[in-house]
XYZ file of C-alpha atoms in Angstrom:
480
model
C 0.003 -0.025 0.020
C 2.470 2.484 -1.131
C -0.258 4.951 -1.844
C -0.811 5.346 2.143
C 0.921 8.610 3.367
C 3.449 8.136 5.833
C 4.155 11.873 6.848
C 5.539 14.823 5.186
C 8.881 15.779 4.756
C 10.582 18.199 7.231
C 10.804 21.628 6.391
C 14.074 23.483 6.044
C 13.861 25.405 9.038
C 13.504 21.838 11.175
C 17.476 20.887 10.589
C 19.679 23.683 12.028
C 22.752 21.888 10.286
C 21.376 22.099 6.745
C 20.011 25.538 7.509
C 23.704 26.564 8.303
C 25.084 24.868 5.238
C 22.604 26.772 3.031
C 23.256 30.089 4.715
C 26.920 29.966 4.221
C 26.447 28.803 0.562
C 24.182 31.779 -0.327
C 26.317 34.293 1.887
C 27.874 37.151 -0.239
C 26.001 35.914 -3.198
C 22.331 35.738 -2.441
C 22.562 37.576 1.083
C 25.030 39.619 3.223
C 23.364 39.059 6.342
C 21.434 36.668 8.453
C 18.560 39.054 8.592
C 18.612 39.234 4.739
C 18.930 35.534 4.308
C 15.874 35.064 6.887
C 13.631 37.276 4.681
C 14.780 35.863 1.153
C 14.181 32.198 2.516
C 10.811 33.090 3.983
C 9.751 34.520 0.718
C 10.452 31.510 -0.847
C 8.013 29.610 1.629
C 10.562 28.168 3.983
C 9.387 30.270 7.216
C 12.921 30.644 8.415
C 13.543 33.606 11.280
C 16.826 35.062 11.824
C 17.071 33.851 15.252
C 16.913 30.284 13.596
C 19.806 31.007 11.401
C 21.878 32.533 14.296
C 21.333 29.372 16.363
C 22.199 27.022 13.330
C 25.410 28.896 12.594
C 26.332 28.804 16.435
C 25.626 24.818 16.759
C 27.425 24.427 13.399
C 30.647 25.288 14.901
C 30.553 22.736 17.605
C 33.332 20.157 17.526
C 32.839 17.087 15.335
C 33.039 14.842 18.500
C 29.533 16.461 19.553
C 27.804 16.655 16.327
C 28.968 13.138 15.268
C 26.202 11.777 17.838
C 23.346 13.152 15.728
C 24.452 11.768 12.540
C 21.898 9.245 12.542
C 19.149 10.746 14.737
C 19.454 14.123 13.026
C 19.009 17.543 15.059
C 16.189 19.902 15.432
C 16.296 23.551 16.569
C 15.341 22.524 20.086
C 18.383 20.412 19.966
C 20.563 23.007 19.173
C 19.002 25.323 21.782
C 19.775 22.836 24.446
C 23.311 22.402 23.444
C 24.113 25.974 23.071
C 22.934 26.368 26.634
C 24.735 23.231 27.833
C 28.024 25.100 26.063
C 27.313 28.488 27.986
C 26.876 26.530 31.243
C 29.804 23.993 31.295
C 31.940 25.053 28.681
C 32.940 23.404 25.303
C 35.728 21.283 26.779
C 33.354 19.661 29.324
C 30.719 19.083 26.548
C 33.370 17.152 24.286
C 34.391 15.241 27.131
C 30.858 14.044 27.891
C 30.500 13.591 24.289
C 33.374 10.751 24.445
C 31.380 8.824 26.984
C 27.945 8.559 25.170
C 27.134 5.568 22.961
C 24.629 6.874 20.374
C 23.470 3.238 19.275
C 19.814 2.811 20.159
C 19.345 6.046 21.535
C 16.885 8.790 20.574
C 17.719 12.434 20.075
C 16.078 13.401 23.537
C 18.486 10.767 25.238
C 21.583 11.902 23.698
C 20.933 15.557 24.620
C 20.078 14.402 27.906
C 23.338 12.543 28.293
C 25.299 15.747 26.874
C 23.551 17.928 29.331
C 23.734 15.914 32.261
C 20.135 16.574 33.086
C 18.636 13.008 33.179
C 19.439 9.570 33.519
C 18.177 6.475 31.503
C 15.852 5.611 34.518
C 14.578 9.041 34.531
C 13.721 9.294 31.111
C 11.897 6.089 31.523
C 9.779 7.542 34.166
C 8.838 10.567 31.977
C 7.280 7.853 29.454
C 5.155 6.570 31.885
C 3.501 9.983 32.946
C 3.272 11.518 29.436
C -0.147 12.617 27.964
C -1.212 10.553 24.932
C -0.223 13.500 22.728
C 3.337 13.874 24.381
C 3.898 10.219 24.240
C 2.882 10.022 20.591
C 5.337 12.847 19.702
C 8.228 10.878 21.658
C 7.182 8.103 19.736
C 7.473 9.710 16.182
C 10.639 11.409 17.024
C 12.134 8.048 17.914
C 10.831 6.742 14.410
C 12.622 9.890 12.740
C 15.593 9.028 14.857
C 15.493 5.353 13.920
C 15.724 4.458 17.606
C 12.976 1.848 16.851
C 10.997 0.747 14.060
C 7.792 -0.634 15.560
C 5.514 0.225 18.438
C 6.650 -2.919 20.117
C 10.256 -1.967 19.932
C 9.273 1.408 21.295
C 7.211 0.004 24.232
C 10.297 -2.009 25.039
C 12.752 0.898 24.843
C 10.369 3.171 26.877
C 9.582 0.581 29.459
C 6.000 0.663 29.040
C 2.989 -1.423 27.804
C 2.620 -1.556 24.028
C -1.100 -1.025 24.379
C -0.322 2.530 25.677
C 1.370 3.512 22.661
C -1.231 1.962 20.452
C -3.739 4.188 22.650
C -1.838 7.457 22.409
C -1.676 6.663 18.447
C -5.477 6.379 18.346
C -5.786 9.687 20.382
C -3.174 11.722 18.234
C -4.975 10.786 14.971
C -8.570 12.002 16.283
C -10.096 14.635 13.769
C -8.617 17.870 14.527
C -12.095 19.326 15.279
C -12.143 17.088 18.391
C -8.706 17.808 19.827
C -8.772 21.557 19.232
C -12.107 21.609 21.444
C -10.299 20.253 24.634
C -7.057 21.670 26.456
C -4.254 19.294 25.944
C -4.168 18.524 29.514
C -7.473 17.265 29.631
C -6.990 14.836 26.752
C -5.913 12.258 29.118
C -5.693 8.360 28.205
C -9.160 7.785 29.404
C -10.812 10.788 27.642
C -9.079 9.931 24.396
C -10.061 6.317 24.533
C -13.765 7.217 25.243
C -13.583 9.503 22.346
C -11.987 7.134 19.947
C -14.761 4.551 21.260
C -17.593 6.884 20.161
C -15.920 7.966 16.894
C -16.039 4.177 16.184
C -19.626 3.703 17.542
C -21.212 6.799 16.138
C -18.960 7.424 12.984
C -16.589 10.137 12.459
C -18.847 12.543 10.584
C -21.514 12.641 13.443
C -18.764 13.321 16.078
C -17.088 15.748 14.033
C -20.431 17.654 13.835
C -21.050 17.733 17.449
C -17.429 18.906 18.241
C -17.837 21.865 15.795
C -21.053 22.842 17.355
C -19.363 22.519 20.871
C -16.436 24.676 19.779
C -18.914 27.632 19.186
C -20.399 27.427 22.787
C -19.670 30.126 25.038
C -18.888 29.272 28.038
C -16.617 26.216 26.728
C -17.904 22.927 27.880
C -16.108 21.005 30.416
C -14.612 17.951 29.424
C -17.297 15.746 30.860
C -19.982 17.607 29.419
C -18.216 17.631 25.933
C -18.047 13.942 26.284
C -21.604 13.727 26.907
C -22.497 16.053 24.157
C -20.400 13.487 21.549
C -22.810 10.831 23.146
C -25.862 12.626 21.851
C -27.025 13.817 25.366
C -27.792 17.824 25.285
C -25.697 19.600 27.835
C -28.485 21.617 28.979
C -30.602 18.650 29.948
C -27.772 16.816 31.467
C -26.235 17.007 34.973
C -23.759 14.339 36.231
C -21.851 14.161 39.701
C -19.428 12.080 41.211
C -19.576 12.017 45.062
C -17.754 9.969 47.829
C -19.567 8.717 50.840
C -18.049 9.279 54.259
C -14.754 7.200 55.402
C -15.800 4.229 57.369
C -13.426 2.118 59.950
C -10.538 3.510 58.375
C -11.493 2.605 54.773
C -12.318 5.048 51.996
C -15.845 5.555 51.284
C -17.657 4.064 47.785
C -17.600 6.478 45.036
C -21.404 7.247 43.494
C -22.490 8.690 40.162
C -25.347 10.782 40.103
C -26.973 11.428 36.606
C -30.124 13.636 36.062
C -31.829 13.814 32.739
C -34.771 15.379 31.167
C -37.525 12.542 31.445
C -39.543 14.330 28.687
C -36.720 13.815 26.102
C -37.952 10.961 24.206
C -34.154 9.639 23.119
C -32.765 10.294 26.674
C -33.301 6.756 27.691
C -31.499 5.294 24.663
C -28.716 7.603 24.789
C -28.232 7.091 28.562
C -28.006 3.105 27.666
C -25.032 3.965 25.293
C -23.381 5.642 28.210
C -24.143 2.846 30.804
C -22.665 0.432 28.305
C -19.477 2.183 28.022
C -19.195 2.517 31.758
C -19.827 -1.108 32.351
C -17.192 -1.992 29.725
C -14.697 0.234 31.254
C -15.132 -0.360 35.106
C -16.622 -3.791 35.292
C -13.258 -5.552 34.719
C -11.800 -3.455 37.531
C -14.359 -4.170 40.067
C -13.646 -8.003 39.572
C -9.954 -7.176 40.275
C -10.444 -4.458 43.149
C -8.263 -4.645 45.971
C -9.405 -4.596 49.572
C -9.042 -0.631 49.401
C -11.187 1.950 47.871
C -14.059 0.191 45.975
C -16.305 1.858 43.363
C -19.779 1.686 43.374
C -22.303 3.393 40.982
C -25.956 3.792 40.285
C -25.294 1.471 37.376
C -25.394 -2.171 38.194
C -22.755 -4.375 36.184
C -23.887 -7.357 34.542
C -22.983 -10.573 36.512
C -21.825 -13.005 33.784
C -20.311 -10.742 30.774
C -19.909 -7.160 31.499
C -19.762 -6.471 27.908
C -22.942 -8.334 27.191
C -25.563 -5.378 26.915
C -22.959 -3.357 25.183
C -22.146 -5.981 22.624
C -25.847 -6.656 22.142
C -26.390 -3.023 21.410
C -23.710 -3.040 18.832
C -25.095 -6.124 17.004
C -28.313 -4.235 16.974
C -26.861 -1.435 15.223
C -25.538 -3.904 12.438
C -28.788 -5.245 11.682
C -28.578 -4.055 8.067
C -25.600 -3.254 5.788
C -24.882 0.606 5.262
C -22.337 2.407 2.944
C -18.870 2.675 3.798
C -19.256 6.490 4.172
C -21.768 6.119 6.857
C -21.105 2.841 8.355
C -20.950 2.824 12.228
C -18.718 -0.106 13.335
C -18.378 -0.954 16.872
C -15.247 -0.694 18.488
C -14.449 -4.563 18.886
C -15.007 -4.905 15.126
C -13.446 -1.898 14.000
C -10.056 -3.625 13.323
C -7.853 -1.581 15.650
C -6.554 -4.624 17.092
C -7.104 -7.117 14.130
C -5.349 -10.646 14.230
C -3.825 -9.873 10.872
C -2.558 -6.362 11.681
C 1.135 -5.880 11.163
C 3.461 -5.180 13.989
C 5.215 -2.314 11.591
C 4.520 1.262 12.189
C 0.818 2.021 10.994
C 0.618 4.829 8.287
C -0.274 8.252 9.928
C -4.088 8.660 10.013
C -4.926 5.089 9.657
C -6.055 3.702 12.988
C -8.621 0.901 11.930
C -9.967 -1.118 8.698
C -12.406 1.649 7.656
C -9.951 4.416 7.686
C -7.288 1.910 6.014
C -9.848 1.453 3.131
C -10.766 5.159 2.686
C -7.164 5.953 2.666
C -6.528 3.390 0.033
C -9.413 4.584 -2.037
C -8.388 8.039 -2.004
C -5.442 7.286 -4.005
C -7.588 6.494 -7.051
C -8.479 9.967 -8.735
C -10.803 8.567 -11.660
C -14.464 8.199 -10.189
C -15.360 5.235 -12.160
C -12.363 3.072 -11.094
C -12.664 4.445 -7.329
C -16.266 3.346 -7.280
C -15.555 -0.314 -8.739
C -12.803 -0.843 -5.941
C -15.030 0.615 -3.579
C -18.085 -1.605 -4.144
C -15.947 -4.749 -3.668
C -14.268 -3.590 -0.459
C -17.500 -2.452 1.007
C -19.032 -5.817 0.402
C -16.138 -7.468 1.932
C -16.013 -5.224 5.323
C -19.855 -5.558 5.609
C -19.833 -9.291 5.139
C -16.760 -9.527 7.785
C -18.273 -7.552 10.514
C -22.185 -8.501 9.896
C -21.823 -12.083 8.921
C -18.675 -13.425 10.458
C -18.470 -10.990 13.285
C -14.920 -10.187 12.918
C -12.988 -7.402 11.794
C -11.702 -7.100 8.077
C -8.269 -7.199 9.357
C -8.824 -10.429 11.145
C -10.218 -12.604 8.147
C -8.079 -15.753 7.058
C -7.579 -17.697 4.114
C -10.642 -19.920 4.946
C -12.776 -16.704 5.115
C -11.584 -15.124 1.886
C -12.395 -18.416 0.172
C -15.727 -18.640 1.703
C -16.489 -14.970 0.610
C -15.501 -15.445 -2.938
C -16.789 -19.030 -3.865
C -19.703 -19.410 -1.299
C -21.297 -16.014 -0.188
C -20.933 -13.952 -3.455
C -22.464 -16.941 -5.346
C -25.752 -16.687 -3.577
C -25.676 -13.737 -0.668
C -28.077 -14.771 1.875
C -30.494 -13.817 3.548
C -31.628 -11.825 0.344
C -33.667 -9.322 2.367
C -30.200 -8.368 4.409
C -27.800 -8.417 1.141
C -29.734 -7.811 -2.165
C -31.784 -4.848 -3.238
C -34.467 -4.815 -5.607
C -33.748 -2.639 -8.595
C -31.459 0.443 -8.124
C -31.288 2.352 -5.104
C -29.416 5.612 -3.866
C -26.809 4.677 -1.369
C -28.585 7.347 1.051
C -31.802 5.185 1.026
C -32.489 2.622 3.913
C -33.388 -0.185 1.174
C -29.737 0.208 -0.194
C -28.017 -3.333 -0.208
C -24.622 -4.006 -1.284
C -25.536 -6.531 -3.847
C -28.123 -6.586 -6.698
C -27.952 -10.368 -6.993
C -25.639 -13.446 -7.078
C -22.320 -12.669 -8.708
C -21.537 -14.506 -12.059
C -18.270 -16.512 -12.198
C -16.686 -13.576 -14.423
C -17.782 -10.857 -11.720
C -16.282 -13.077 -8.791
C -13.090 -13.459 -10.769
C -12.876 -9.393 -11.029
C -13.885 -9.018 -7.420
C -10.873 -11.416 -6.525
C -8.699 -9.448 -8.414
C -9.590 -6.117 -6.904
C -9.572 -7.662 -3.578
C -6.112 -9.304 -3.951
C -4.841 -5.963 -5.239
C -6.261 -3.894 -2.167
C -4.890 -6.536 0.537
C -1.320 -6.426 -1.622
C -1.477 -2.554 -1.018
C -2.279 -2.968 2.618
C 0.465 -5.385 3.215
C 2.817 -3.023 1.211
C 1.643 -0.282 3.637
C 2.341 -2.174 6.602
C -0.967 -2.200 7.774
C -1.624 -5.936 7.359
C 0.760 -8.956 7.866
C -0.372 -11.202 4.979
C -2.899 -11.168 2.193
C -5.581 -14.288 2.662
C -6.477 -13.690 -0.850
C -3.265 -14.587 -2.530
C -3.645 -18.308 -2.599
C -7.615 -17.939 -3.304
C -8.972 -18.992 -6.817
C -12.587 -18.586 -8.264
C -14.089 -22.197 -8.453
C -14.905 -23.131 -11.831
C -18.775 -22.597 -12.778
C -20.993 -25.793 -12.227
C -22.445 -27.528 -15.168
């Protein structure tokens, strides 16, 4: 999937050593001073400030023993700024002495600077990873990728001394639509808040959540994080009040926590929307209740299910999948989204691709011809719908057996017809739209297989999937 974008190139102002080399190359020819160079480079679209050039020139004069440490990981202006401060504080001789003790192998840019400046030990650096916010942790992870300190999320997790799932969650939060992240202050976007919003995006669809966020951004005063989350769930903030209170301490043990939720009983949608909120809370807290220590206990006005805490939640999601919907408006439950699919690659996921639907949409966007894009969309749409509705598994979890079943059994006669086959031609916005107009002929299945094989090959090349289940699948010969 070479078509998937994996991030843009750095701008000129990001690399102080390259900027210094460019400045000296043009000195006396294209400009006569740092201020003139900054102006001309900015006019060319590079957005370079005089202070950046001054800083770049200063750090380029550092001894090669120091600069050589950054040959693999590169240098940013923040790196240059810290090195100049260290030189001013301890002197260039001591800085060179420290450089001789640093082994840059496997270290990120941040760790090398920390060693040179004598600011933090490896143990202290690892501690900061565990306390980072999702956005800060994701920035550290991306910086490590650029610095080639690690190549996958698992390698990054091992190097940072944190759980792999924590980086996965940070990536999901960082790739939320900008309309969502801009509404909340950065310090409010915690792992818990980010995970809840990511789940809501998967449940309600990105467009519905984006519209709620845009509307909330224009409200004065700005909504609190709790009220913002409630609005994303579809609950009107003016009719909703939620409080958390703790009971008094008893016998030296902390009191139980209670959640009070007050809704406008006249709103006909309040009950169904509150059920969604309750399901999310049950999924989040029921597992913790079972493992709770003898200390503080959590109790709410919501009773967790006794058998499977996810039961009501999953039942609700299955009801949401009672009929197929076009790819653009499909609301896929989090457990079927493919964010943790069995066939997902361990390599770095492409930027902006966090689940199966976003991977398919990104892949389709590479086809500029509308007719070609629509043909590919129809095939991957059918497969995705069949995977989540008929097989109850993410697209990124289907195997060779599933792929063969789809091509040589299901596509031959999509059943039940009332769910999969539409009568006549229907607009994709109509409730009676279905992904099939009837059984696929042998030739149609052959073309479908070619397109699906192409799609999955690209997803493997783009390091989203580990393998292509359609590689060995063939279309069965037509029955006589």
